[in-house]
């Protein structure tokens, strides 16, 4: 394949170098475009054709439905690793040795206390506040209680900021849920593993012994792994661009949480369950909702379907669908919306509109069914996505800072008014 690209513009021919990734992805490097053309830029709403960076963290092939973290397949990691191992892999680049993993866990656990004054901020929120808004606020507020986390100029300072947030985020997640459910806040038990401790913080009741259900533990660990990173998606790009101004890690993560909240992104896992519930309430008529999804005059979209990159089955959705069957079977739960979801999937896979647009179930289509079986409130589903994505955001932010990437500042094409002189108020009609 060529190692140069050419552009003919305004009677001149310009040459641009072609960069080839380790998985043979090809990018045309247009760093000199504006200078050699006298000011021309590219225009690419939604960045569908634009690479923001080079990265060595996650590789995905949307056509083949491949997803790998640091070269390891998502299928193997979901089956053979635990979430803390995967977090270490994403952030530091290799699977940890026993000693490295043990130290990582101890360092994180040593930061799993949150300043009592953070509770005053939590208390200021109404119970009905959406947990993603609460979590984004509390995450940003953590900077005030951990000012040293902003300076990551040394390897030690970067490491400390990372283990701090990995220790404190599960506390904020559990507090956000317990506040909503009217439960007393819980700090968990640092003698437990990362996900065991998360479950304890979230579900333990003060007046009874809490026994961890291994089926739920295994499913939650797998869900967190499957959500851990996904290259330059909307929220990760947000974390990178906010961090590129050298805003602190916690502030950058808070911005990422806000981006993930949207129903077109991580908020889709909540929207899927709301959609499936609406279909159930409406007599389970999936064909009616398929027609609505295809009707250009109807704003309704089949939530949990379609993806900017995957034009094949999202490999995560395949694993989560199997896990949903296992969890509901093991817990003896008959959830009619799982059957509705499977019915929609079957219909879409043979419907010309969906086939032509290559719209398949994505990571959000089945995940909410498992969260619901775990007893997690529906508006906490995207908070669970946040917890999974946390190590990926951290890894991407760290890569951007260590590579000393420039501040993110896209250009635009101005299409507004040309110059016009000011008109005094008395003269305006
Ligand atoms: C996540 O980027 C990531 O990696 C994200 C994520 C991650 O791990 O970080 O994978 C997590 O965000 C998954 C996506 C969750 N969102 C949803 O499930 C919401 C429903 N999906 C859509 O809104 C949509 O598919 C997007 C937002 C996911 C992708 O949108 P694109 O790539 O901008 O595609 P598009 O909106 O231009 O759609 C292309 C065509 C359009 O029809 P035409 O104009 O060509 O006729 O497909 C149609 C769309 O109308 N379409 C849908 C549809 N998704 C796309 N039609 C009905 N239902 C849908 N869900």
Coordinates of N, CA and C and ligand atoms in Angstrom, one line a residue, residues 48 60 226-227 229-236 260 262-269 271-272 292-294 296 300-311 314 316 353-354 356-357 359 362-365 385 389, ligand 1:
X48 N -16.0 11.1 12.0 CA -16.2 9.8 11.6 C -15.0 9.3 10.7
X60 N -9.7 -2.1 18.0 CA -11.0 -2.8 17.6 C -11.1 -2.7 16.1
X226 N -15.7 -5.9 30.3 CA -16.2 -5.7 29.0 C -16.4 -4.2 28.7
X227 N -16.5 -3.4 29.8 CA -16.7 -2.0 29.6 C -15.4 -1.2 29.8
X229 N -12.5 -0.4 28.3 CA -12.0 0.6 27.4 C -12.5 0.3 26.0
X230 N -12.5 1.4 25.2 CA -13.1 1.2 23.8 C -12.5 2.2 22.9
X231 N -11.2 2.4 22.9 CA -10.4 3.4 22.1 C -11.1 4.8 22.2
X232 N -11.2 5.5 21.1 CA -11.5 6.9 21.1 C -13.0 7.2 21.1
X233 N -13.8 6.6 21.9 CA -15.3 6.8 22.0 C -15.5 8.2 22.5
X234 N -16.7 8.6 22.6 CA -17.1 10.0 22.9 C -16.6 10.4 24.3
X235 N -16.8 9.6 25.3 CA -16.4 10.0 26.7 C -14.9 9.9 26.8
X236 N -14.2 8.9 26.2 CA -12.7 8.8 26.3 C -12.1 10.0 25.6
X260 N -20.5 10.4 29.1 CA -21.0 9.0 29.0 C -22.5 9.0 29.4
X262 N -25.0 10.6 28.3 CA -25.9 10.8 27.2 C -26.5 9.5 26.7
X263 N -27.8 9.5 26.3 CA -28.5 8.3 25.9 C -27.9 7.7 24.5
X264 N -27.2 8.5 23.8 CA -26.6 8.0 22.6 C -25.3 7.2 22.9
X265 N -24.8 7.4 24.1 CA -23.5 6.8 24.5 C -23.8 5.8 25.7
X266 N -23.2 6.0 26.8 CA -23.4 5.1 27.9 C -24.8 5.1 28.5
X267 N -25.5 6.2 28.4 CA -26.9 6.3 28.9 C -27.8 5.3 28.2
X268 N -27.3 4.7 27.1 CA -28.2 3.8 26.3 C -28.6 2.6 27.1
X269 N -27.7 2.1 28.1 CA -28.1 0.9 28.8 C -29.4 1.2 29.7
X271 N -31.6 3.5 28.7 CA -32.7 3.7 27.7 C -33.2 2.4 27.1
X272 N -32.3 1.4 27.1 CA -32.7 0.1 26.5 C -33.8 -0.5 27.4
X292 N -41.4 2.0 14.1 CA -41.1 3.3 14.6 C -39.6 3.6 14.4
X293 N -38.8 2.6 14.7 CA -37.3 2.9 14.6 C -36.9 3.2 13.1
X294 N -37.7 2.7 12.2 CA -37.3 2.9 10.8 C -38.0 4.1 10.2
X296 N -38.5 7.7 9.6 CA -37.6 8.9 9.7 C -38.4 10.1 10.3
X300 N -38.0 8.0 17.5 CA -37.7 6.8 18.3 C -36.5 6.0 17.6
X301 N -35.5 5.6 18.4 CA -34.5 4.8 17.9 C -34.5 3.5 18.7
X302 N -34.0 2.4 18.1 CA -33.9 1.1 18.8 C -32.7 1.2 19.7
X303 N -32.9 1.6 20.9 CA -31.7 1.8 21.8 C -31.0 0.5 22.0
X304 N -29.7 0.6 22.1 CA -28.8 -0.6 22.2 C -28.5 -1.2 20.9
X305 N -29.0 -0.6 19.8 CA -28.6 -1.0 18.5 C -27.8 0.0 17.8
X306 N -26.9 -0.5 16.9 CA -26.1 0.4 16.1 C -24.8 0.8 16.8
X307 N -23.8 1.2 16.0 CA -22.5 1.6 16.6 C -21.7 2.4 15.6
X308 N -21.0 3.4 16.0 CA -20.2 4.2 15.1 C -19.1 3.3 14.4
X309 N -18.6 2.4 15.2 CA -17.4 1.6 14.6 C -17.9 0.2 14.2
X310 N -18.6 -0.5 15.1 CA -18.9 -1.9 14.9 C -20.0 -1.9 13.7
X311 N -19.6 -2.5 12.6 CA -20.6 -2.8 11.5 C -20.8 -4.3 11.5
X314 N -21.3 -6.5 18.0 CA -20.4 -6.0 19.1 C -19.9 -7.2 19.9
X316 N -18.8 -7.6 22.6 CA -19.1 -7.5 24.0 C -20.6 -7.9 24.2
X353 N -33.8 -2.8 6.6 CA -33.3 -1.5 7.1 C -32.1 -1.6 8.0
X354 N -32.2 -2.6 8.9 CA -31.1 -2.8 9.9 C -29.9 -3.5 9.2
X356 N -29.0 -3.4 6.0 CA -28.4 -2.4 5.1 C -27.5 -1.4 5.9
X357 N -28.0 -1.0 7.0 CA -27.2 0.0 7.8 C -26.2 -0.7 8.8
X359 N -26.8 -2.5 11.5 CA -27.1 -2.1 12.9 C -27.3 -3.4 13.7
X362 N -25.5 -3.6 20.5 CA -24.2 -3.1 21.0 C -24.1 -3.5 22.5
X363 N -23.0 -3.0 23.1 CA -22.7 -3.4 24.5 C -23.9 -3.1 25.5
X364 N -24.7 -2.1 25.1 CA -25.7 -1.6 26.0 C -27.0 -2.4 25.9
X365 N -27.1 -3.3 24.9 CA -28.4 -3.9 24.6 C -28.9 -4.9 25.7
X385 N -21.5 1.5 34.2 CA -20.6 1.6 33.0 C -19.4 2.5 33.3
X389 N -15.5 1.7 32.8 CA -14.7 2.4 31.9 C -13.6 3.2 32.6
Ligands
LIG1 C1 -21.8 3.1 23.2 O1 -18.1 4.7 20.4 C2 -18.1 3.8 21.2 O2 -17.3 2.9 21.2 C3 -19.3 3.8 22.2 C4 -19.4 2.5 23.1 C5 -18.2 2.5 24.1 O3 -17.9 1.3 24.6 O4 -17.7 3.5 24.5 O5 -19.4 1.4 22.3 C6 -20.6 2.6 24.0 O6 -22.1 4.3 23.3 C7 -22.6 2.2 22.4 C8 -23.8 2.9 21.6 C9 -25.0 3.1 22.6 N1 -26.0 4.0 21.9 C10 -27.2 3.5 21.5 O7 -27.5 2.3 21.6 C11 -28.2 4.5 21.0 C12 -28.8 4.0 19.7 N2 -27.8 4.0 18.6 C13 -27.7 5.1 17.8 O8 -28.1 6.3 18.3 C14 -26.5 5.1 16.8 O9 -26.4 3.8 16.3 C15 -25.1 5.5 17.4 C16 -25.2 6.8 18.1 C17 -24.6 4.4 18.4 C18 -24.1 5.6 16.3 O10 -24.6 6.6 15.5 P1 -23.8 7.0 14.1 O11 -22.5 6.2 13.9 O12 -23.6 8.5 14.2 O13 -24.7 6.6 13.0 P2 -25.9 7.5 12.4 O14 -26.7 8.1 13.6 O15 -25.4 8.3 11.4 O16 -26.9 6.3 11.8 C19 -26.6 5.8 10.5 C20 -28.0 5.3 10.0 C21 -29.0 6.5 10.1 O17 -30.0 6.2 9.1 P3 -29.9 7.0 7.6 O18 -29.8 8.4 7.9 O19 -28.6 6.4 7.0 O20 -31.1 6.5 6.9 O21 -28.5 4.3 10.9 C22 -29.7 4.8 11.5 C23 -29.7 6.3 11.4 O22 -31.0 6.8 11.5 N3 -29.6 4.3 12.9 C24 -30.6 3.8 13.6 C25 -30.1 3.4 14.8 N4 -28.7 3.7 14.8 C26 -28.4 4.2 13.6 N5 -31.9 3.7 13.3 C27 -32.7 3.1 14.3 N6 -32.2 2.7 15.5 C28 -30.9 2.9 15.8 N7 -30.5 2.5 17.0

